[in-house]
Short mmCIF file of C-alpha atoms and ligand atoms in Angstrom, two decimals:
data_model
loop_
_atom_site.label_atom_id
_atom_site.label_comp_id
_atom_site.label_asym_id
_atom_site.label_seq_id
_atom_site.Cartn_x
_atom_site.Cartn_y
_atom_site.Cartn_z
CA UNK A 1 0.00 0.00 0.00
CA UNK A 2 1.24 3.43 -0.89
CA UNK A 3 1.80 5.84 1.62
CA UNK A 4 -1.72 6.12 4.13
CA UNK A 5 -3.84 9.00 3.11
CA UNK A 6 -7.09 11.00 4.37
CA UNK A 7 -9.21 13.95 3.96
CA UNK A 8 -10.40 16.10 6.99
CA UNK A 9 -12.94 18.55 7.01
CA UNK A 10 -13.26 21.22 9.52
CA UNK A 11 -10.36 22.59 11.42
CA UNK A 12 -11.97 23.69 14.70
CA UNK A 13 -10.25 22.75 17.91
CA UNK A 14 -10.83 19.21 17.45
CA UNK A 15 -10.20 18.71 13.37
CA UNK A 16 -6.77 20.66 14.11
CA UNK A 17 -5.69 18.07 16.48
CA UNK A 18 -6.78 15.20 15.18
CA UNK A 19 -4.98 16.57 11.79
CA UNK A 20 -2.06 17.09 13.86
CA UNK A 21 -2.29 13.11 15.03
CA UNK A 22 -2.15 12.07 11.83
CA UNK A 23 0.41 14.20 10.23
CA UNK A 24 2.59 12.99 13.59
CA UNK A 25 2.25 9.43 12.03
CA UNK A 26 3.07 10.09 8.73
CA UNK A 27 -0.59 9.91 7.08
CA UNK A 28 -0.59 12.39 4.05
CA UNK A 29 -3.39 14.81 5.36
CA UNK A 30 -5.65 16.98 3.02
CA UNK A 31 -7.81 19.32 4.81
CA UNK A 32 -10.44 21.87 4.13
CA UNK A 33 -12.38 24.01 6.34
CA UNK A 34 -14.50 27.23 5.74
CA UNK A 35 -12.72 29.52 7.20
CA UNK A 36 -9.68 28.45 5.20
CA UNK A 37 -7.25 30.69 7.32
CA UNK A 38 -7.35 27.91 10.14
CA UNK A 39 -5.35 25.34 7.88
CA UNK A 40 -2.18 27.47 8.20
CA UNK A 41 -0.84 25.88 11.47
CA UNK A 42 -1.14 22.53 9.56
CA UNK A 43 0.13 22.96 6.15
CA UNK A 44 3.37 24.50 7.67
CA UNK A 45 3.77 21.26 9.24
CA UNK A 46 2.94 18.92 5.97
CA UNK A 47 -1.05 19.33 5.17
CA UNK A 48 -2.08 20.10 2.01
CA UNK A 49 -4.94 22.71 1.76
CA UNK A 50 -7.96 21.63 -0.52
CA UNK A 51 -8.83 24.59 -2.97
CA UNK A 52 -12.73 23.45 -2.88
CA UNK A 53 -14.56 21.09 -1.31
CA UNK A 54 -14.79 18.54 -4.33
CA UNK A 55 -11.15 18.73 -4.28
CA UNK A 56 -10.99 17.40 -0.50
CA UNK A 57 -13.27 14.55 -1.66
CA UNK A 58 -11.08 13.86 -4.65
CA UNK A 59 -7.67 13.54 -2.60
CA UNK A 60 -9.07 10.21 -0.91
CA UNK A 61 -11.27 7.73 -0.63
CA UNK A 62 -11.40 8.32 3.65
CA UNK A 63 -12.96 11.45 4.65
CA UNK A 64 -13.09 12.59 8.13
CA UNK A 65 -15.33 15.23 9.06
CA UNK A 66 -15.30 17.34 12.55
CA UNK A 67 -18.14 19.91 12.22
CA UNK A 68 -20.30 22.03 15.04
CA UNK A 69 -23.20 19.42 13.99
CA UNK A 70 -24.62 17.86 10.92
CA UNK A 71 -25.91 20.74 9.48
CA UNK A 72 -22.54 21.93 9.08
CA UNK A 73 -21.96 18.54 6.84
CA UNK A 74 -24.73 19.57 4.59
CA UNK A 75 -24.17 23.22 4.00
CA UNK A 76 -20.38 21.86 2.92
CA UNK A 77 -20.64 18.22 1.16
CA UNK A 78 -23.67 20.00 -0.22
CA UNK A 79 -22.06 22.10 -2.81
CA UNK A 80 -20.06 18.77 -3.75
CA UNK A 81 -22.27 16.16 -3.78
CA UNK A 82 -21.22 14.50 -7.15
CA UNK A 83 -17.73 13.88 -5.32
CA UNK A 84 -19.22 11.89 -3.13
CA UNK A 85 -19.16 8.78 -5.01
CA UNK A 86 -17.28 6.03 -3.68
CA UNK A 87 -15.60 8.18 -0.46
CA UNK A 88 -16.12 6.78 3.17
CA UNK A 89 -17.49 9.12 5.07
CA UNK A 90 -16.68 9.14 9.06
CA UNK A 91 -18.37 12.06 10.56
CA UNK A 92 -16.70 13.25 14.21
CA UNK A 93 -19.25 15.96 14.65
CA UNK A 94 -21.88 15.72 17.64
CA UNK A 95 -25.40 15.54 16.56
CA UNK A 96 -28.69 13.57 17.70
CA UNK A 97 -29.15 10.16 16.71
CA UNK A 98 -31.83 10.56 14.77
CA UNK A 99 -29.95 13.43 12.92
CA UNK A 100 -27.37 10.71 12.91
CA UNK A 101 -29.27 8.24 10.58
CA UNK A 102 -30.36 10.93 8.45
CA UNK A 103 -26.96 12.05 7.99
CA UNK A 104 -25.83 8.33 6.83
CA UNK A 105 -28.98 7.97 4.01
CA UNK A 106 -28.27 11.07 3.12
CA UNK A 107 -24.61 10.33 2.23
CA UNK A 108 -25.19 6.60 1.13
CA UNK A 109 -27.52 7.80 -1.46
CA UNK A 110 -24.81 9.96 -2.83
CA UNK A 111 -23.04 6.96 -3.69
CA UNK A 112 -20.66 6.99 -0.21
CA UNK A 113 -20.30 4.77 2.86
CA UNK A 114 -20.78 6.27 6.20
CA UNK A 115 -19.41 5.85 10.16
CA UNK A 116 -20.81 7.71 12.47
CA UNK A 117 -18.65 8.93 15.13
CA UNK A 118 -18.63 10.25 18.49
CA UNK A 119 -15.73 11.38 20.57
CA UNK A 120 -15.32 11.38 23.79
CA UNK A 121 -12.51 13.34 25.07
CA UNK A 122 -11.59 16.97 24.37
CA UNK A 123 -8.73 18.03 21.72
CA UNK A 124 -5.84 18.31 24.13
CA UNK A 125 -6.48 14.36 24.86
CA UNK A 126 -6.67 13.43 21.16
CA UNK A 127 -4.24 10.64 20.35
CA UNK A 128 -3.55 10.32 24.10
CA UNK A 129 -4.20 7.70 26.32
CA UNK A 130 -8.20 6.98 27.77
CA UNK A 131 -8.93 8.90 24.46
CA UNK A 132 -12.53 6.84 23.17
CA UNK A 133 -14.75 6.97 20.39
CA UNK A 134 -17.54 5.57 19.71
CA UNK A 135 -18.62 4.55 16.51
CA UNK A 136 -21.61 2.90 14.63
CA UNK A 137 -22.39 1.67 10.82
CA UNK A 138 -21.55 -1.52 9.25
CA UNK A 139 -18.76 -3.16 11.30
CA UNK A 140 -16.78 -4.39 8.45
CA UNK A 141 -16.20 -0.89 6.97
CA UNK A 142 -15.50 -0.20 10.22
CA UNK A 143 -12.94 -3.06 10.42
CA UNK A 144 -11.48 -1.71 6.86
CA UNK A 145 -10.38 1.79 8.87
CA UNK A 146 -9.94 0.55 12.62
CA UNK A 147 -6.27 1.09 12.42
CA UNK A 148 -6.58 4.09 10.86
CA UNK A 149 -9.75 5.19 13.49
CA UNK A 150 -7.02 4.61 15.84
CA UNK A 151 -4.63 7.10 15.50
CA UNK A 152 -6.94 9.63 17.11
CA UNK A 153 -8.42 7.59 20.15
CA UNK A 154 -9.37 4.31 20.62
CA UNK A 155 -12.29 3.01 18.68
CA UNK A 156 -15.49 1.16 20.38
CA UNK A 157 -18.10 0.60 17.69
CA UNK A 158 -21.39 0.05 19.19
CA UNK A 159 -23.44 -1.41 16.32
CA UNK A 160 -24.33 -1.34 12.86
CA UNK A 161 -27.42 1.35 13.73
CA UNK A 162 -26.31 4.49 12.64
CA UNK A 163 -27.58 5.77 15.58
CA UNK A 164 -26.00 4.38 18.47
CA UNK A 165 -22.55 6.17 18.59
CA UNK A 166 -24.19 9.55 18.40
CA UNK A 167 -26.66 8.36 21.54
CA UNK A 168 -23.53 6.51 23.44
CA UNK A 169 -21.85 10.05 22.89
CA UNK A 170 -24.87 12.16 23.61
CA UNK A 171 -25.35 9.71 27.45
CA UNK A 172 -21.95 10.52 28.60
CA UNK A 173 -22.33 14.28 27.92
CA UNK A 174 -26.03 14.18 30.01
CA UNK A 175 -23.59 13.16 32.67
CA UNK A 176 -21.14 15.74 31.89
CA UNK A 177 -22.86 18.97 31.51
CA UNK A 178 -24.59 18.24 34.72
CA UNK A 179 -22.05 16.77 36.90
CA UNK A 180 -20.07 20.08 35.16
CA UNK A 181 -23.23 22.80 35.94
CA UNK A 182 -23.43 21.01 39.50
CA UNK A 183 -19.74 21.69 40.41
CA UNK A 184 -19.77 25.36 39.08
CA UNK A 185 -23.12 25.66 41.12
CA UNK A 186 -21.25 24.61 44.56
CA UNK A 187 -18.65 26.47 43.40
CA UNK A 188 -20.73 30.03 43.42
CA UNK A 189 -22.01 28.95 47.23
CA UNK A 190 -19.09 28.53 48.07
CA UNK A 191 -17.29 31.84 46.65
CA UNK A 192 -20.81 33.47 48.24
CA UNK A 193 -19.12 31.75 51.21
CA UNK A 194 -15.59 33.44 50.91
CA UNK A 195 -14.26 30.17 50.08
CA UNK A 196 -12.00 30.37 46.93
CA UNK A 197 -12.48 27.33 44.07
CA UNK A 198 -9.56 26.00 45.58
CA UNK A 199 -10.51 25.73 48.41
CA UNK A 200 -13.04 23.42 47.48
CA UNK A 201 -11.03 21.28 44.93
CA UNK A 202 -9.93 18.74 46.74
CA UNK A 203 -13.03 18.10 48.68
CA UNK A 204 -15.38 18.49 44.97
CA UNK A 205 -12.81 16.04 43.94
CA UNK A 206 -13.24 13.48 46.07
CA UNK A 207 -17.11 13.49 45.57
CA UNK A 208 -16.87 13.12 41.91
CA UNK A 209 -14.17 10.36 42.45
CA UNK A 210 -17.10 8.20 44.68
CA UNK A 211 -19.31 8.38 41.84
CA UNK A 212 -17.95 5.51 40.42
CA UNK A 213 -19.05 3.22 43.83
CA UNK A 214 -22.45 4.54 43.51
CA UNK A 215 -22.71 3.20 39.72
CA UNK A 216 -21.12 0.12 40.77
CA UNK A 217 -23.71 -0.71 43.50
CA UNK A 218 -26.73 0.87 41.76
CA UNK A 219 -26.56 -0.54 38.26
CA UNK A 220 -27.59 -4.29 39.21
CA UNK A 221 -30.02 -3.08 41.07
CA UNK A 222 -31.70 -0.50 37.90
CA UNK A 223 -31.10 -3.25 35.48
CA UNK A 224 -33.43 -5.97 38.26
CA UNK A 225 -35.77 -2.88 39.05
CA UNK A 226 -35.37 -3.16 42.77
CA UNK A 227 -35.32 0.15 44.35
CA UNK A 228 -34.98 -1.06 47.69
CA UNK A 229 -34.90 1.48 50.18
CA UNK A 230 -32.48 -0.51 52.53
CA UNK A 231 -29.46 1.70 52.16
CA UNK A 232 -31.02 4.63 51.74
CA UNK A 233 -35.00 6.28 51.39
CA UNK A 234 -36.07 8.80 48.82
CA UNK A 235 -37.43 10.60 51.81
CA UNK A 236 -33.78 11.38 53.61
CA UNK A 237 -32.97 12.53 49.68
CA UNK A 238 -35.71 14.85 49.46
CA UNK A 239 -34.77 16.36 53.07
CA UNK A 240 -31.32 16.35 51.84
CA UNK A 241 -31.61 18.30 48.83
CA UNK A 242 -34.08 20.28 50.21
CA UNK A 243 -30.92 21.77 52.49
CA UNK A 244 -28.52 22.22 49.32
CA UNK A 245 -31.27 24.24 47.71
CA UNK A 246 -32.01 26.40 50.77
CA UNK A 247 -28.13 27.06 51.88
CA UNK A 248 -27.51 27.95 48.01
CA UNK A 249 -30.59 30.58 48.38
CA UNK A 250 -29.21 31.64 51.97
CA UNK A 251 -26.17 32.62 49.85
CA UNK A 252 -27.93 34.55 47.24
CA UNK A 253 -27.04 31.96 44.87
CA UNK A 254 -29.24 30.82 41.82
CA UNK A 255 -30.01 27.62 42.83
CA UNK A 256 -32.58 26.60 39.64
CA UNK A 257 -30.22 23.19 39.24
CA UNK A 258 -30.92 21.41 42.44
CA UNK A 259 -34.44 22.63 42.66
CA UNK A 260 -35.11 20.85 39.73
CA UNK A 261 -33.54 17.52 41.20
CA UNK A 262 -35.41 18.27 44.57
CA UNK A 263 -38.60 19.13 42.11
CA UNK A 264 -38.06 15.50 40.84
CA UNK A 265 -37.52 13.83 44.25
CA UNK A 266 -40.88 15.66 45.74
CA UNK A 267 -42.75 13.68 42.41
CA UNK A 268 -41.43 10.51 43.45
CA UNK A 269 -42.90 11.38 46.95
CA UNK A 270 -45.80 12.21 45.92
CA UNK A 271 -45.79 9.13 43.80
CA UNK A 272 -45.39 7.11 47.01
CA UNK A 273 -42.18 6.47 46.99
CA UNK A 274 -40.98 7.82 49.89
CA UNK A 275 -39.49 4.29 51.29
CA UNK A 276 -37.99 3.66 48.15
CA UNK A 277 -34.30 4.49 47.27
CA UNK A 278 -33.74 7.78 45.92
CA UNK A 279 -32.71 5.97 42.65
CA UNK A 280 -36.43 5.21 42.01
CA UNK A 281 -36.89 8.55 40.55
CA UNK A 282 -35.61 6.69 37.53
CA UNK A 283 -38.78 5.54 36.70
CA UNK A 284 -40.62 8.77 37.05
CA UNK A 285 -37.93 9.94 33.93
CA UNK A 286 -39.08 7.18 32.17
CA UNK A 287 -42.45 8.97 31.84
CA UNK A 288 -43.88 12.16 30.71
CA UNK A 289 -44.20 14.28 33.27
CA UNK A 290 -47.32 15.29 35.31
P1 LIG B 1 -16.21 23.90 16.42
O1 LIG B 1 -17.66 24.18 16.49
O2 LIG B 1 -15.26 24.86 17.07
O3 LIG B 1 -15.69 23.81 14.88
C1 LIG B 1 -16.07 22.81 14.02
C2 LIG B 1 -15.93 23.17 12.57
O4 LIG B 1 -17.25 23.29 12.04
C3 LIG B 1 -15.18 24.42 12.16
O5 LIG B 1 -14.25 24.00 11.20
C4 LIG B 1 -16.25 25.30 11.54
O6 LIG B 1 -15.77 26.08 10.47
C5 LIG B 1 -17.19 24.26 11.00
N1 LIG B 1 -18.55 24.74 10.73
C6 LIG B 1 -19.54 24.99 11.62
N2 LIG B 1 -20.65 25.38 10.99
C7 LIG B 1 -20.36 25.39 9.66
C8 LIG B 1 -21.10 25.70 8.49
N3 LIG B 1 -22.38 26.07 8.57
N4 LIG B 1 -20.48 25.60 7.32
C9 LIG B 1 -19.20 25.19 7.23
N5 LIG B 1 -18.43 24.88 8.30
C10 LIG B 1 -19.02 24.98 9.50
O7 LIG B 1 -16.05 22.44 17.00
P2 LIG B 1 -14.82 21.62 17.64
O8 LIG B 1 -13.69 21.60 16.70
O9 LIG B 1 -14.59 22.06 19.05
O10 LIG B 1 -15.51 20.18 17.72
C11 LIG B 1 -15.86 19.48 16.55
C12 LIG B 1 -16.89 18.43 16.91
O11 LIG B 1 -16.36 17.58 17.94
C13 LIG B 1 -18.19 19.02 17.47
O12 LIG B 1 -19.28 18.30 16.97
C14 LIG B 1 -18.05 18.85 18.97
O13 LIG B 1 -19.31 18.71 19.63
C15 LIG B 1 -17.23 17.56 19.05
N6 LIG B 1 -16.44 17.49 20.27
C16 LIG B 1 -15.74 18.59 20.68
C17 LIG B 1 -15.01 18.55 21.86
C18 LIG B 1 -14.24 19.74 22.32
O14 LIG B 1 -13.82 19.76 23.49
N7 LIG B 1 -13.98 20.73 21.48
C19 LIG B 1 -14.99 17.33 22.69
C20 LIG B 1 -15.69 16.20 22.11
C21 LIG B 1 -16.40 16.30 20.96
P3 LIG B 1 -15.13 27.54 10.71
O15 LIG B 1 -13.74 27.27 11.22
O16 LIG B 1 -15.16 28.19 9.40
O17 LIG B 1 -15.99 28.22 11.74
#
């Protein structure tokens, strides 16, 4: 095989790194991007810059893409779609996965296979170690470009439903932009407090870091429905919560993000579930609400 090759399109934070991973292991990089000024940083160190789009699907048969979402993917491959014809298509960009599936007829019935993609670590840990993606399509095109997957993160595909690495991508980041808003939220009480972010680091820390024994012991028990309230009631949560809100309003604090977790603990009270664990209220998100 001649020298390994590959298109990328868009050169935001991540498409710049993951560029820069492959030009670090010798792959012959073409890139485009819209605002074309971006692909300077790269083609001093070996890229070559794609006059037009149909000229980025040209240079290779693999085509990466790392866009804001998919409608970034249309408004570009959209101007090219007769170059579409017999490219793989792996789109990096975050999107739904219904938006996801959309995205892969779309591109299959311009003539092109199709990966989804979902990464899971920011640019800075590209090519690094714990980097993940997820990915979904058919496995054995997957299998063609594993290796080549590889040089950005590891590679976990999830299925052959186009959807599933976009909604694997889109269930760590419910975790993340909560667990995320929840930390900056203690972190306001506490500067309302006079105690610096800091401060509180090592302590916010060590929370996060016990997450991990909570999942452990609680995931059996979701997956058998038993939301036994032997280690702990729904009715201590509610009290519990009930104190974070009030100590975040006693500090002048905007505390809308726990009152909506004590809002959902009071439903599952209501709902009778007082004696059950807290975890319960699982079942409650499973439905529309009241
Ligand atoms: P950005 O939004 O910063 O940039 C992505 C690229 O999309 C840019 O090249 C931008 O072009 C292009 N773009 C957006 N809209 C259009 C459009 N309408 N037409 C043409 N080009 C468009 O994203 P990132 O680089 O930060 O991330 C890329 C993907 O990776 C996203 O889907 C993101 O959710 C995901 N991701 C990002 C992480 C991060 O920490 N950054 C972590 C994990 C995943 P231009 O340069 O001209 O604006």
């Amino acid at each position: 095989m001649s020298k390994q090759s590959l298109t990328l399109i868009g050169l935001g934070p991540m498409g710049s790194a993951m560029a820069d991973a492959y030009l670090a292991k010798g792959y012959e990089v073409t890139v485009w991007n819209r605002t074309a000024s971006k692909a300077e940083p790269l083609v001093a160190k070996g890229a070559v810059l794609a006059p037009t789009v149909a000229d980025a699907l040209a240079a290779n048969t693999l085509v990466l893409l790392s866009l804001t979402d998919h409608q970034a993917m249309y408004a570009i491959l959209g101007r090219a779609t007769e170059a579409l014809e017999g490219r793989t298509v792996v789109n990096l960009s975050s999107d739904t996965p219904a938006k996801s599936r959309e995205a892969a007829e779309w591109v299959n019935g311009h003539g092109a296979a199709y990966l989804t993609g979902g990464v899971t670590v920011p640019p800075h840990r590209i090519a690094g170690p714990g980097a993940l993606t997820f990915y979904s399509g058919p496995h054995a095109l997957f299998e063609e470009h594993r290796a080549t997957l590889e040089v950005i993160s590891a590679a976990d595909h999830r299925g052959e439903d186009q959807g599933l690495a976009a909604l694997y991508y889109q269930l760590q980041l419910d975790i993340f932009w909560t667990s995320l808003s929840s930390w900056l939220h203690a972190v306001a009480v506490a500067k309302a407090n006079g105690i610096s972010a800091s401060d509180l680091l090592p302590y916010a820390s060590g929370t996060l870091a016990s997450m991990p024994d909570f999942l452990g012991f609680y995931t059996p028990r979701l997956d058998e429905g038993n939301f036994a309230g032997d280690v702990e009631r729904l009715s201590m949560g509610l009290a519990s919560i009930e104190h974070v809100v009030e100590t975040g309003l006693d500090s002048g604090v905007d505390s809308s993000l726990p009152t909506a977790v004590m809002d959902l603990l009071r439903r599952g009270f209501d709902a009778g579930r007082a004696e059950d664990s807290a975890t319960s209220i699982v079942e409650l998100l499973g439905r529309p609400s009241a």
